[in-house]
Coordinates of C-alpha atoms in Angstrom, one line a residue:
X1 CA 0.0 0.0 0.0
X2 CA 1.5 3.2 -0.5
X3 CA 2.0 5.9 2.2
X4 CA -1.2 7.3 2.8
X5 CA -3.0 6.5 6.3
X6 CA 0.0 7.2 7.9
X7 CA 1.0 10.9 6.0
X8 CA 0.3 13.9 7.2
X9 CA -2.1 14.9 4.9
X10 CA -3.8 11.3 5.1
X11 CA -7.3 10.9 6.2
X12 CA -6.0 9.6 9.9
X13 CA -4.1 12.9 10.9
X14 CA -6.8 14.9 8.9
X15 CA -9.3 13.2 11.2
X16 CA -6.8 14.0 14.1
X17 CA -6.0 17.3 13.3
X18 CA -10.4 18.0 13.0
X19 CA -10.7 16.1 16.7
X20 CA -8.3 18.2 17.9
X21 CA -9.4 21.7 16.5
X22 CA -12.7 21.1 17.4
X23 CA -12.3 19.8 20.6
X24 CA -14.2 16.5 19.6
X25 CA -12.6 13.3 19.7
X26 CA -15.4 11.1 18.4
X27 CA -14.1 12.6 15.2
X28 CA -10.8 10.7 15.1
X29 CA -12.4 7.1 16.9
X30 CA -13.4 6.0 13.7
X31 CA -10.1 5.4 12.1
X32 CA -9.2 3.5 15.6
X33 CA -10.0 0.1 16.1
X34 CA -12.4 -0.4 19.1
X35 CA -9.3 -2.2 21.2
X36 CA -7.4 1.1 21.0
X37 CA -10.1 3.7 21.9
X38 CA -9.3 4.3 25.3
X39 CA -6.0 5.1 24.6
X40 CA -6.4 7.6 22.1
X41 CA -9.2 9.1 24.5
X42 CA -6.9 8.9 27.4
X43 CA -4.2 11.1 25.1
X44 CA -7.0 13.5 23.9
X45 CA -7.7 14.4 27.4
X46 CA -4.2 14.9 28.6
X47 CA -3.6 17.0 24.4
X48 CA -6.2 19.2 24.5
X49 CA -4.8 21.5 27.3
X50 CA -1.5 21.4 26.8
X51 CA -2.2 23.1 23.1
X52 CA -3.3 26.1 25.0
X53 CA 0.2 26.6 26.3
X54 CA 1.8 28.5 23.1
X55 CA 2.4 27.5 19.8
X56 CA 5.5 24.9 20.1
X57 CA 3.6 23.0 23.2
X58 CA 0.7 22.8 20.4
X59 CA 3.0 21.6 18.0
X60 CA 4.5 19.1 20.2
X61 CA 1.1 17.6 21.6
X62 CA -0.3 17.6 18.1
X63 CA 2.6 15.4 16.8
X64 CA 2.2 13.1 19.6
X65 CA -1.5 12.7 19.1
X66 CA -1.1 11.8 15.5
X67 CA 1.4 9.4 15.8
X68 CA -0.3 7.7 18.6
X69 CA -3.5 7.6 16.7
X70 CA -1.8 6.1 13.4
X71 CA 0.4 3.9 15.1
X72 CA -3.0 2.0 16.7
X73 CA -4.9 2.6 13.5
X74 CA -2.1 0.5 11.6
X75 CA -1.6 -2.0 14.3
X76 CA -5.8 -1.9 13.8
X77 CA -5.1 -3.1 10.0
X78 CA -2.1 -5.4 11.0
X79 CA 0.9 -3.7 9.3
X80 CA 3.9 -1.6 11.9
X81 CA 3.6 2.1 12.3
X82 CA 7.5 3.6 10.8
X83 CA 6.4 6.7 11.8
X84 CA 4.4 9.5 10.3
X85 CA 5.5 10.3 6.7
X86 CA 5.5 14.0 5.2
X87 CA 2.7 15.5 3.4
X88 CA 2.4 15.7 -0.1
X89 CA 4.3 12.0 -1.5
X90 CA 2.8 10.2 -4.6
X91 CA 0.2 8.0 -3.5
X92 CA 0.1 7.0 -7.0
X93 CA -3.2 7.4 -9.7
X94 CA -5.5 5.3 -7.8
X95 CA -5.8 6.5 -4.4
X96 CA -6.4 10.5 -5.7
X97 CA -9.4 8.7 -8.2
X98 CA -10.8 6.7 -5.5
X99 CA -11.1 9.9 -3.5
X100 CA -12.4 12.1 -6.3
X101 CA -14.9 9.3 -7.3
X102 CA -16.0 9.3 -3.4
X103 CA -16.6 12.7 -3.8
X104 CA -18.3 12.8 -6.9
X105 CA -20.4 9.7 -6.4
X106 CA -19.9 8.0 -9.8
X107 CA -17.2 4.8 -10.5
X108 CA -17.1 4.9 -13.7
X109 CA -13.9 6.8 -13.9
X110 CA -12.1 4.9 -11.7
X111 CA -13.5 1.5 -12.8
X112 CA -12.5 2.7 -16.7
X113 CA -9.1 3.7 -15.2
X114 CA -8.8 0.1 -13.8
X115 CA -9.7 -1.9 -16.5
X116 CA -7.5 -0.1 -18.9
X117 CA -4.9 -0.8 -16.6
X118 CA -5.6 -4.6 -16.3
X119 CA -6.1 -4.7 -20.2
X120 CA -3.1 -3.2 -21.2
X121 CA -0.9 -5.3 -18.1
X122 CA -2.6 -8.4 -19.3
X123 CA -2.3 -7.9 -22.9
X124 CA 1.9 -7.0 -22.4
X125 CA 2.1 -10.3 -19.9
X126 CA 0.5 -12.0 -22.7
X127 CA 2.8 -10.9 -25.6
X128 CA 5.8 -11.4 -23.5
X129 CA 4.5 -14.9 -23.2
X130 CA 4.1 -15.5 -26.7
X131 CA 7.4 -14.4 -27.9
X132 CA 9.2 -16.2 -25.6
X133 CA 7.3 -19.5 -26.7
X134 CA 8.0 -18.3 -30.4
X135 CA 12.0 -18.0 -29.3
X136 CA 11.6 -21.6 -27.7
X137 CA 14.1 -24.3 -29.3
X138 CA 14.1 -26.9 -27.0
X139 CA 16.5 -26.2 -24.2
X140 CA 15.9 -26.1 -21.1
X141 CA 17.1 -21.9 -20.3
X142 CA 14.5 -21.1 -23.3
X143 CA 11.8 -23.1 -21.6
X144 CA 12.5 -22.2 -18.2
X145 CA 12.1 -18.3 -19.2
X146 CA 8.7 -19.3 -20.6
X147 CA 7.8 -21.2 -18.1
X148 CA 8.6 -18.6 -15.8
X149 CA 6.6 -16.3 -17.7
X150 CA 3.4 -18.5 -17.9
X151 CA 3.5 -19.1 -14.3
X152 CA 3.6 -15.1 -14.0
X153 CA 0.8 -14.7 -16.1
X154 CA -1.3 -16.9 -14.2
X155 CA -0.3 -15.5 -10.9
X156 CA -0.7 -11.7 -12.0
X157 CA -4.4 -12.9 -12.9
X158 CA -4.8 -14.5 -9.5
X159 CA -3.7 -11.5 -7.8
X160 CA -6.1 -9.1 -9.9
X161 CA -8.8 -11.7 -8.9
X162 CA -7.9 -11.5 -5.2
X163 CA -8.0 -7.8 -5.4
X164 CA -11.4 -7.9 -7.2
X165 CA -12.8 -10.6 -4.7
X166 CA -11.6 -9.0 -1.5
X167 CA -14.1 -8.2 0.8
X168 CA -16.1 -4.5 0.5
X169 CA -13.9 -2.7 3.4
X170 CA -10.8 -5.2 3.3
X171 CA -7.5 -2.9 3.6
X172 CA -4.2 -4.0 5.2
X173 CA -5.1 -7.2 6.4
X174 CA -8.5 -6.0 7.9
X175 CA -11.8 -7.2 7.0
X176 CA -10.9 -10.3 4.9
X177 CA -11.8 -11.7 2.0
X178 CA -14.1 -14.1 1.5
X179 CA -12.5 -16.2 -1.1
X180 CA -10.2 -18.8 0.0
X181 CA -6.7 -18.3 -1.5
X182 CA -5.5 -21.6 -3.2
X183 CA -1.6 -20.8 -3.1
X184 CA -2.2 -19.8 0.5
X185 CA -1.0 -15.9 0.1

């Protein structure tokens, strides 16, 4: 997954930074699993005052709310918190679509933007493929390449299933799929 739930200007610490600003905290608890609620409430209550003390007190209690609140949210979706990562990185096309088609309502773009990508991967894993079998002569370095290559396909086509199977709200480990996984990844 790239860095996104655990960057600044990722929907945790934006949820974070709104808890904190308005004084609310049952704005952050979503992104929290239940098991790590009382913590981050806990931390709120001692925050909160201590950003009334000037500027760099705010600044110091802020950053220790958000990284407390991303480090249980990842431990929430299985994965280690490395720490909170700057604003601004590419998150890559998909993530900014996803968000803009939240907003907006509508898939279609980001389904279109999906299955061009799958059709244009497949279709290159596919030619690859074929001109290695073309190039075959019979030794075993030729065929292993191709053999290496069909496996590939196959396994890039499992993956995209898994993806496309997963469970609704599956993310990071959380939520499951409901598919069973025949090669047990």
């Amino acid at each position: 997954m790239p860095p996104h739930c655990d960057s600044l200007d990722g929907p945790v610490v934006t949820a974070a930074r709104q808890a904190l600003d308005a004084v609310d905290v049952a704005r952050v608890l979503p992104y929290v699993p239940a098991a790590g609620e009382a913590e981050v409430r806990a931390l709120f209550d001692r925050v909160v005052p201590v950003r009334n003390l000037g500027r760099e007190a705010a600044d110091v209690a802020d950053r220790l709310f958000f990284e407390t609140v991303v480090r249980i949210h990842r431990a929430g979706e299985g994965a280690a918190y490395t720490g909170l990562k700057p604003a601004g990185l590419d998150v890559g096309p998909a993530i900014p679509l996803a968000e803009r088609v939240l907003a907006e309502g509508s898939a279609g773009p980001l389904v279109d933007f999906l299955s061009e990508m799958i059709r244009t991967e497949a279709a290159r894993r596919l030619e690859r493929l074929r001109s290695l079998d073309l190039a075959r002569d019979g030794g075993v370095a030729g065929d292993r390449s191709w053999v290496e290559a069909m496996l590939g396909f196959k396994v890039y086509a499992h993956h995209v299933y898994k993806a496309i199977t997963a469970a609704g709200d599956a993310h990071h480990g959380r939520g499951g799929g409901s598919h069973a996984d025949p090669e047990g990844e």
